[in-house]
PDB file of C-alpha atoms in Angstrom:
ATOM      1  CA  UNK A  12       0.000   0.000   0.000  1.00 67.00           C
ATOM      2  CA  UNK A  13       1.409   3.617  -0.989  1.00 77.00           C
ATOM      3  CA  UNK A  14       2.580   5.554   2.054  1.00 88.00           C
ATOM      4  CA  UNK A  15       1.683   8.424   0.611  1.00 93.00           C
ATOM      5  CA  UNK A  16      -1.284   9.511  -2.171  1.00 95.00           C
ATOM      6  CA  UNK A  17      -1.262  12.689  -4.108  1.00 96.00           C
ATOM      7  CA  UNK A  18      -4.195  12.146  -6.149  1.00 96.00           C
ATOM      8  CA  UNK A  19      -3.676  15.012  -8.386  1.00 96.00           C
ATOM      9  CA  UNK A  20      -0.867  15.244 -11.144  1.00 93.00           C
ATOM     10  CA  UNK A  21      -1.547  19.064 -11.548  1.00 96.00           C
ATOM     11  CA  UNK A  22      -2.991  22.182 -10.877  1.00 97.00           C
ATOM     12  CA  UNK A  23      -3.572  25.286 -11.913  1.00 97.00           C
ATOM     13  CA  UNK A  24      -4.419  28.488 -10.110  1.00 97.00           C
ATOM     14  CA  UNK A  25      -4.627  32.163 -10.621  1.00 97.00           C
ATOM     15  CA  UNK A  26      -1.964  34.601  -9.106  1.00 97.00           C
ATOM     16  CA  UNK A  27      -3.489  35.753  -6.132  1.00 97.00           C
ATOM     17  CA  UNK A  28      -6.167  33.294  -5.659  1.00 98.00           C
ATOM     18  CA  UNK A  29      -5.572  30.182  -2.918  1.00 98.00           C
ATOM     19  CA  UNK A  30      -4.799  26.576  -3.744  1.00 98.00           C
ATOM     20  CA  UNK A  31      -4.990  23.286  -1.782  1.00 98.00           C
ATOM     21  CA  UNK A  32      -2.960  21.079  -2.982  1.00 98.00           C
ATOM     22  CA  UNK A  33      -4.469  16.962  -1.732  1.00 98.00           C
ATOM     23  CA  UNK A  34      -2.029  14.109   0.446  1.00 98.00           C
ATOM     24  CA  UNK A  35      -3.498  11.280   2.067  1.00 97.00           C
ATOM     25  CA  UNK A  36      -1.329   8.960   4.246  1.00 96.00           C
ATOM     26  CA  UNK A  37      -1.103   5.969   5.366  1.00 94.00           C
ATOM     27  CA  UNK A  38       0.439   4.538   9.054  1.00 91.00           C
ATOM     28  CA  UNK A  39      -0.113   2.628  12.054  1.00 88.00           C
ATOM     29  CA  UNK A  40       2.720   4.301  13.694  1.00 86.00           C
ATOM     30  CA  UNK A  41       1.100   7.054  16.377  1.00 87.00           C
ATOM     31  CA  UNK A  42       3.794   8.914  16.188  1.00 85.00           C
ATOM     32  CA  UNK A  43       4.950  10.941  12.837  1.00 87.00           C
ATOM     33  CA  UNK A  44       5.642  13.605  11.031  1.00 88.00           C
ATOM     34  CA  UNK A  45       4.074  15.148   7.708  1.00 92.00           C
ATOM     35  CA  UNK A  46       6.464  17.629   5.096  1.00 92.00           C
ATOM     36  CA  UNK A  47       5.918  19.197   2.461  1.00 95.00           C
ATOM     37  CA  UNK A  48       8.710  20.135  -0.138  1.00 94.00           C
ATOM     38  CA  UNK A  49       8.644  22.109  -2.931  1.00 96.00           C
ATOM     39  CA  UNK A  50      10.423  21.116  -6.066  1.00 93.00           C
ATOM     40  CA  UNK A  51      11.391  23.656  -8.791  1.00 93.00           C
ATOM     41  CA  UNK A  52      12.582  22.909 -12.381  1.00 90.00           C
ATOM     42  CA  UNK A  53      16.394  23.984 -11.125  1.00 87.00           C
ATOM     43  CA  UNK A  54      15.555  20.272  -9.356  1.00 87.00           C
ATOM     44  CA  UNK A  55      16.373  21.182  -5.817  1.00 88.00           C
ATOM     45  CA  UNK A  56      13.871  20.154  -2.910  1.00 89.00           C
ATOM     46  CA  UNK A  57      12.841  23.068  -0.901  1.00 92.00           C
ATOM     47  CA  UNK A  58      11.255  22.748   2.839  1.00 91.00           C
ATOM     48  CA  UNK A  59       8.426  24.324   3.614  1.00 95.00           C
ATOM     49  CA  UNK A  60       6.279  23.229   6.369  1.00 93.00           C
ATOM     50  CA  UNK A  61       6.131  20.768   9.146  1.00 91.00           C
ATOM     51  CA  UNK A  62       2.939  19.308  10.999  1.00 92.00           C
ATOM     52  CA  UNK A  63       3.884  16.441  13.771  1.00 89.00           C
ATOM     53  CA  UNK A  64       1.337  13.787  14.508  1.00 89.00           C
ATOM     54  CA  UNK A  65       0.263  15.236  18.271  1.00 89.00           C
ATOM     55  CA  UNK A  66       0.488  18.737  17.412  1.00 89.00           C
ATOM     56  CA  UNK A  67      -2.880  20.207  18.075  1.00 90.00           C
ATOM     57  CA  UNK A  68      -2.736  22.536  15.896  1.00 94.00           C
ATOM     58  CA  UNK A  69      -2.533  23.411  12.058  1.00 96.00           C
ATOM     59  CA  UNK A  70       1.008  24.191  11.311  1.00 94.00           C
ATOM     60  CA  UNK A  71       1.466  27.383   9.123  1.00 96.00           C
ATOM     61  CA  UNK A  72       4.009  29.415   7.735  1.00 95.00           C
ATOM     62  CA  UNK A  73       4.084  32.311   6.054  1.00 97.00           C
ATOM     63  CA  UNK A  74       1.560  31.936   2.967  1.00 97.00           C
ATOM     64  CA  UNK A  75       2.046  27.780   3.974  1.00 98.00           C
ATOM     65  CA  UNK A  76      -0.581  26.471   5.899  1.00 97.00           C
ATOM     66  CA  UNK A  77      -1.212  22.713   6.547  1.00 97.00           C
ATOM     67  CA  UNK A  78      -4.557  21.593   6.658  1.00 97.00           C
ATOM     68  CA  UNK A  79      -4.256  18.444   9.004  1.00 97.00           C
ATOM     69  CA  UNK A  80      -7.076  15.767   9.691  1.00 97.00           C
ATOM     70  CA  UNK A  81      -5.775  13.422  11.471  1.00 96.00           C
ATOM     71  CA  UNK A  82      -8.546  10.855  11.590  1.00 95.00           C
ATOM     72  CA  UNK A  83      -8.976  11.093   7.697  1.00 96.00           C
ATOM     73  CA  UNK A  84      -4.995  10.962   7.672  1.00 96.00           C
ATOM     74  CA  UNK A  85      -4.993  13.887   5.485  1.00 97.00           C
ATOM     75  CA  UNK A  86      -2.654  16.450   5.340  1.00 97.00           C
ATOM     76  CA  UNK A  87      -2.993  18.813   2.812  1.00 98.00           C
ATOM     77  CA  UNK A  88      -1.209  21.899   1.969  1.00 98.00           C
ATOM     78  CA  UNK A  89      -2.622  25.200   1.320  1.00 98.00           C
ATOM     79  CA  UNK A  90      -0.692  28.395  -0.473  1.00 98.00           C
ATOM     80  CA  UNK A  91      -2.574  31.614  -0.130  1.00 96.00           C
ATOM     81  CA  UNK A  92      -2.536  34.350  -2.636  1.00 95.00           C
ATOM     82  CA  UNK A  93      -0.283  32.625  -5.079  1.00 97.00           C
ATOM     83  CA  UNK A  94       2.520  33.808  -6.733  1.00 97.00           C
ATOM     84  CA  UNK A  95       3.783  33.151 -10.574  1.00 97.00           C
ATOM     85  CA  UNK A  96       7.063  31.757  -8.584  1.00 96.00           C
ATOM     86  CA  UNK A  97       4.954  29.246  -6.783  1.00 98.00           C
ATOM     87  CA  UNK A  98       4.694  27.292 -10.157  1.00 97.00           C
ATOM     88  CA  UNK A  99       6.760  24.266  -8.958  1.00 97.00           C
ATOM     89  CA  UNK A 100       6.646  20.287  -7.712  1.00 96.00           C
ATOM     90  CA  UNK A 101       4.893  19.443  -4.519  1.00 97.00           C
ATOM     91  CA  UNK A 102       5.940  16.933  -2.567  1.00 95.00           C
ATOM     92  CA  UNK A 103       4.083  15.398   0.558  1.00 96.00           C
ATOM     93  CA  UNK A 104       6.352  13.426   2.389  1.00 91.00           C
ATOM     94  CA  UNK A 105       5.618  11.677   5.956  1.00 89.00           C
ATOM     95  CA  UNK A 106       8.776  10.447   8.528  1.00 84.00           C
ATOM     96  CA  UNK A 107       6.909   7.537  10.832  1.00 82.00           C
ATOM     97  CA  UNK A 108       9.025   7.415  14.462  1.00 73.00           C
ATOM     98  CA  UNK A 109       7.988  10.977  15.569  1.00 56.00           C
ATOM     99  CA  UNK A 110      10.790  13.151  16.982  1.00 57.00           C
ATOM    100  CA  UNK A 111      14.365  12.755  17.215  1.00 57.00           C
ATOM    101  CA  UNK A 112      13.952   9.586  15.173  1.00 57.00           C
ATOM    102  CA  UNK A 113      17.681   9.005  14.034  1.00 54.00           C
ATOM    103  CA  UNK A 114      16.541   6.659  10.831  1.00 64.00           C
ATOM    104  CA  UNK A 115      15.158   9.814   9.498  1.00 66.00           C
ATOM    105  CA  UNK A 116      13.470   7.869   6.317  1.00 74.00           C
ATOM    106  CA  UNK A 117      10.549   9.714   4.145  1.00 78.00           C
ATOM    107  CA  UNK A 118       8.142   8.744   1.938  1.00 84.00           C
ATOM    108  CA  UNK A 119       7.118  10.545  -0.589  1.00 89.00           C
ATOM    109  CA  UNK A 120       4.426  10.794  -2.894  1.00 92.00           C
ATOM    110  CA  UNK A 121       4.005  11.191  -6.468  1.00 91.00           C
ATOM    111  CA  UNK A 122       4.254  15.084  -6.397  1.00 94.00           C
ATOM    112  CA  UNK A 123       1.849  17.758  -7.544  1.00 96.00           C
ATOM    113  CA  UNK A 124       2.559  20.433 -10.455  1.00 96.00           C
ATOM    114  CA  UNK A 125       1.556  23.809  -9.646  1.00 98.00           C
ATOM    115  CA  UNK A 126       0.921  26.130 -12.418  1.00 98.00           C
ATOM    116  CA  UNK A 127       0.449  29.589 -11.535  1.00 98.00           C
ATOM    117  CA  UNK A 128      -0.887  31.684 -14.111  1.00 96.00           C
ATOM    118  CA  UNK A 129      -1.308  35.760 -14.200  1.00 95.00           C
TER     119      UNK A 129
ATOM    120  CA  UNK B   8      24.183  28.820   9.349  1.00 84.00           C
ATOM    121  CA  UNK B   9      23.282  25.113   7.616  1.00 85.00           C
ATOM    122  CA  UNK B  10      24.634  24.744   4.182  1.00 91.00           C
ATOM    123  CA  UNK B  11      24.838  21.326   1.796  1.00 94.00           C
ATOM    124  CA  UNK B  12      26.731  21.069  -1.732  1.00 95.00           C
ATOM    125  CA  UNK B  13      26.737  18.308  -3.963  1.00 96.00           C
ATOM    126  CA  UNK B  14      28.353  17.861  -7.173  1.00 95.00           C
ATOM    127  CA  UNK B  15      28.909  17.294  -9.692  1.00 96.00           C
ATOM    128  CA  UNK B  16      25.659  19.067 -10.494  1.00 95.00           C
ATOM    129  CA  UNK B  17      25.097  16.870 -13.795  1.00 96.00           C
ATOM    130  CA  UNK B  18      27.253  13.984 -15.003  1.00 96.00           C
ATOM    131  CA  UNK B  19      27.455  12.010 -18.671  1.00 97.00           C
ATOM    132  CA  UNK B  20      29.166   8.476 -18.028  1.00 96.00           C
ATOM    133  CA  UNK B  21      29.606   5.421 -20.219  1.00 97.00           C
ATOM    134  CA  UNK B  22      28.377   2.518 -18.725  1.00 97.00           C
ATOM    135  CA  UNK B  23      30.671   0.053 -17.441  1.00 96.00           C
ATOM    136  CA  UNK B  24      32.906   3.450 -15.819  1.00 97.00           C
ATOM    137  CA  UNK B  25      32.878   4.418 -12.268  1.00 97.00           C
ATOM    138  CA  UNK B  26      31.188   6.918 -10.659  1.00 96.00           C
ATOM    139  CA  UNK B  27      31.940   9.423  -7.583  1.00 97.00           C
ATOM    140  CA  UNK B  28      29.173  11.970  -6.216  1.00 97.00           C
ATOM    141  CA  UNK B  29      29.798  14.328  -3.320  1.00 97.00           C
ATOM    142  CA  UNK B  30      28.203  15.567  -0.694  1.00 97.00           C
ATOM    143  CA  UNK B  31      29.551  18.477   2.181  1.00 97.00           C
ATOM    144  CA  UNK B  32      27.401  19.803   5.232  1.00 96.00           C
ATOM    145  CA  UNK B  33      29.077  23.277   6.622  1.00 95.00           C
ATOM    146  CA  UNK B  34      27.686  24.554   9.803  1.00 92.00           C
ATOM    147  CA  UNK B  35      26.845  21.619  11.924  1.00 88.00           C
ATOM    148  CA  UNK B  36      27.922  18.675  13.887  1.00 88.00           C
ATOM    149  CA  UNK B  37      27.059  15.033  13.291  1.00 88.00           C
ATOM    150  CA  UNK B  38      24.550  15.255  11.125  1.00 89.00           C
ATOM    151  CA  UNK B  39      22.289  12.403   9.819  1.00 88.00           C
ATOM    152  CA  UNK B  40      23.494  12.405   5.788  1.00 92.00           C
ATOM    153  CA  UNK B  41      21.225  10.715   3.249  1.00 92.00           C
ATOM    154  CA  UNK B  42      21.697   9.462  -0.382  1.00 94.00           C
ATOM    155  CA  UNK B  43      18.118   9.831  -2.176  1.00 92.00           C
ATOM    156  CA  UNK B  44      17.291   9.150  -6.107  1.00 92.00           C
ATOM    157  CA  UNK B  45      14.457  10.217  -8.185  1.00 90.00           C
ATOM    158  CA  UNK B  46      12.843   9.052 -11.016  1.00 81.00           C
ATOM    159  CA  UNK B  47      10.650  10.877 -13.522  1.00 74.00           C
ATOM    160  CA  UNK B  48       7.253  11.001 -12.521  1.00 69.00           C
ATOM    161  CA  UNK B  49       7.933   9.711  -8.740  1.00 72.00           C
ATOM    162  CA  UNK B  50       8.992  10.694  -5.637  1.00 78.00           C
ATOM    163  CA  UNK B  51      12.021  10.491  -4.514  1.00 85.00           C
ATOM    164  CA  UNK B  52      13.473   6.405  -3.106  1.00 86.00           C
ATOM    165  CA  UNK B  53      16.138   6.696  -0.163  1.00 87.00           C
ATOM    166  CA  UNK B  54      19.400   4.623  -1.128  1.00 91.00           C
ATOM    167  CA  UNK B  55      21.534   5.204   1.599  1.00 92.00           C
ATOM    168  CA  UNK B  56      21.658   7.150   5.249  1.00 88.00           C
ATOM    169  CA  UNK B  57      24.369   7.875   7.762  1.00 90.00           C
ATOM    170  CA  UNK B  58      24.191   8.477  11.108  1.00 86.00           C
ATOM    171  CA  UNK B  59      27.772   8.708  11.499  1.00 89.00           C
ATOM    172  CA  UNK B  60      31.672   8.021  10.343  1.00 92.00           C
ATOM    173  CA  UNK B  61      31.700   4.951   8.821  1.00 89.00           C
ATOM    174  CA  UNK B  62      27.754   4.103   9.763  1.00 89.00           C
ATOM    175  CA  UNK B  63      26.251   3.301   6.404  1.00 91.00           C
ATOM    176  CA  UNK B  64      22.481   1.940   5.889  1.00 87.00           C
ATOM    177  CA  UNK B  65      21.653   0.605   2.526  1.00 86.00           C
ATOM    178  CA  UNK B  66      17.478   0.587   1.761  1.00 79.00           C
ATOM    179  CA  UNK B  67      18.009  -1.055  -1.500  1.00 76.00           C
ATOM    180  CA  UNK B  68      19.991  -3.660  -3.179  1.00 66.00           C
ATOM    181  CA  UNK B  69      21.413  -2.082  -6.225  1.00 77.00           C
ATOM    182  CA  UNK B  70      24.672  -1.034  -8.211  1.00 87.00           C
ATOM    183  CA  UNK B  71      25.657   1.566  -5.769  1.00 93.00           C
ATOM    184  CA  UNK B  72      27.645   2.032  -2.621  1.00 95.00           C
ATOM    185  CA  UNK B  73      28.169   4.824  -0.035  1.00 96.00           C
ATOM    186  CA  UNK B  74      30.513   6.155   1.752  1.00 96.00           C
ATOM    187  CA  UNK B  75      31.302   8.702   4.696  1.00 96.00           C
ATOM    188  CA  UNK B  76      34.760   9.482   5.302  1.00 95.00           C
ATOM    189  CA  UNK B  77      34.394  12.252   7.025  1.00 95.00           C
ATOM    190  CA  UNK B  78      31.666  13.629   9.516  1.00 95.00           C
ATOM    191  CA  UNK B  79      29.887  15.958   7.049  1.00 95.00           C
ATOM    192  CA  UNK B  80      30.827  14.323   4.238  1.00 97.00           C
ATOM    193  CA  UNK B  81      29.127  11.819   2.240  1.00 97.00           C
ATOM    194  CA  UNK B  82      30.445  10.063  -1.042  1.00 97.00           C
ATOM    195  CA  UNK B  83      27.912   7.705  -3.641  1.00 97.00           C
ATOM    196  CA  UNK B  84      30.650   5.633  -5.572  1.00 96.00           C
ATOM    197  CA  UNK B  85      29.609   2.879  -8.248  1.00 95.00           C
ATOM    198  CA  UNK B  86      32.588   0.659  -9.730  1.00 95.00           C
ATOM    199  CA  UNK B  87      30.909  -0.187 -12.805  1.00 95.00           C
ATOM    200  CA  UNK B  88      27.803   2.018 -14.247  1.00 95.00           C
ATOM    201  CA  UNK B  89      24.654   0.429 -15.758  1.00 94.00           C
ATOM    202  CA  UNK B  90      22.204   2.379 -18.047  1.00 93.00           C
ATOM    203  CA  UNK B  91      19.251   2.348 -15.134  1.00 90.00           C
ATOM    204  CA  UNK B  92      21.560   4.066 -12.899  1.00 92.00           C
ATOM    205  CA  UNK B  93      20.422   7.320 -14.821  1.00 92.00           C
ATOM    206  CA  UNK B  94      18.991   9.613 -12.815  1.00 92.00           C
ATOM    207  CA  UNK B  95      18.339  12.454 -10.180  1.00 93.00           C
ATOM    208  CA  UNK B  96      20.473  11.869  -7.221  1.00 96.00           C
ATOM    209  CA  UNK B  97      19.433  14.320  -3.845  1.00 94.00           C
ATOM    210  CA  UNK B  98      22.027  14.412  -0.807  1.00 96.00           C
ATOM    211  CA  UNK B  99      20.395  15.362   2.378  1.00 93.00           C
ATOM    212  CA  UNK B 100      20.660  15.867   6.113  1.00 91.00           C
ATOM    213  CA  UNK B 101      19.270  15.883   9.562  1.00 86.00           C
ATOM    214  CA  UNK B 102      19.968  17.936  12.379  1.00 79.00           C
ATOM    215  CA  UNK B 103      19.859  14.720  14.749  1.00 68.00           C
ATOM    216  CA  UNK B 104      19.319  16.979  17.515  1.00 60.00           C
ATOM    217  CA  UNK B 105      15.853  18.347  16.445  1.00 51.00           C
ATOM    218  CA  UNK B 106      15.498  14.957  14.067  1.00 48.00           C
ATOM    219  CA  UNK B 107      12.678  16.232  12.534  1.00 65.00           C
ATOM    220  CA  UNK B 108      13.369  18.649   9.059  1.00 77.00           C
ATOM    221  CA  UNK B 109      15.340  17.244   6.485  1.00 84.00           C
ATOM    222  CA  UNK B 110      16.896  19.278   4.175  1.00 88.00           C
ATOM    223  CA  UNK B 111      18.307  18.680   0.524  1.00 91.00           C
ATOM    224  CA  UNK B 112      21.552  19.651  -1.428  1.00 92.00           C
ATOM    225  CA  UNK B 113      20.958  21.049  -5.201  1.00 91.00           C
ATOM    226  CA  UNK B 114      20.942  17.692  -7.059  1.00 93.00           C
ATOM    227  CA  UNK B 115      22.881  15.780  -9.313  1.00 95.00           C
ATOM    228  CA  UNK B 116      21.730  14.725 -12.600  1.00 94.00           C
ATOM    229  CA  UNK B 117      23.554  11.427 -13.959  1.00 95.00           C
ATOM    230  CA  UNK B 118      23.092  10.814 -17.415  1.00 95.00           C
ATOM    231  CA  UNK B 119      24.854   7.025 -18.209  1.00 95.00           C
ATOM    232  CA  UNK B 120      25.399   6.652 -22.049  1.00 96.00           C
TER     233      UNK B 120
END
């Protein structure tokens, strides 16, 4: 069974307007951690926001936020007002082993592409 | 604070010829260093991770071997290349302290002819 599930290959959005972009996940592990990376064409994997498993609330950050259900083990990520430079890979990734987890392994998903048009 | 390099940032190789990535971590201490590989159209597959000197985890069987001589250094060798070998190869690390945020060099693109 994936890990992770990004359901949708790509998406397009209007500078300015919001976007959620979909992950689903998939553990038995209690404790873990969700991430979301950004991927531009230059090919190098950005971090941009964090959400642990018993953090009680939404993580955000800066235009990031992170739209976490935990009992639909969803985590998706929202940009606000987007930005032509947003246009880019998105990558859902989840760490199972919670924190200071040495193995450090994370699976990713499939990826999203973000189009952001004026 | 944190910086990671890898190169060489893209590589064209014969197959059958060796092959020597590189990966250097300035401004911390004992990192957690990871080898990961990405195909087109998927995520990205770990191959290796580090939690120290001469501490090397291998998550798949395959052509490739890792090395790390050094404390912030971390080296992906191959004696002999094979054509699926080709592609996208991410270093990364891990503060182990925090443990949680990993972060990712520029890439390497590998390109065996």
């Amino acid at each position: 069974a994936q890990k992770i599930t990004q359901t949708q290959p790509g998406m397009f959005v209007q500078e300015k307007e919001a976007v959620t972009l979909d992950c689903t996940y998939d553990t038995s592990d209690p404790s873990y951690g969700l991430f979301w990376y950004k991927q531009p064409s230059s090919g190098e994997m950005i971090f941009l926001i964090y959400q642990g498993s018993y953090d009680q609330q939404n993580a955000t950050e800066g235009r990031y936020s992170l739209n976490f259900q935990k009992a639909r083990k969803s985590a998706n990520l929202v940009i606000s007002a987007s930005q032509l430079g947003d246009s880019a890979m998105y990558f859902c990734a989840m760490r199972e082993g919670g924190r200071g987890s040495t193995l450090g392994r994370l699976y990713f998903g499939r990826g999203t592409q973000l189009t952001v048009w004026p | 604070s944190q910086t990671i390099h890898q190169w060489p940032a893209t590589l064209v190789q014969p197959v059958g010829s060796p092959l020597s990535l590189e990966c250097t971590v300035e401004g911390t201490s004992n990192p957690n260093l990871y080898w990961y590989r990405q195909a087109a159209g998927r995520g990205l597959q770990l191959l290796f991770y580090s939690v120290g000197i001469g501490q090397i985890s291998s998550e798949v069987p395959q052509n490739l071997s890792a090395s790390r001589p050094q404390d912030r250094q971390f080296i992906l060798s191959s004696k002999k290349l094979l054509l699926s070998d080709s592609g996208f190869y991410l270093c990364a690390w891990a503060d182990r302290t925090i443990g949680n945020t990993i972060y990712f060099g520029e890439g390497s693109w590998l390109t065996v002819v």
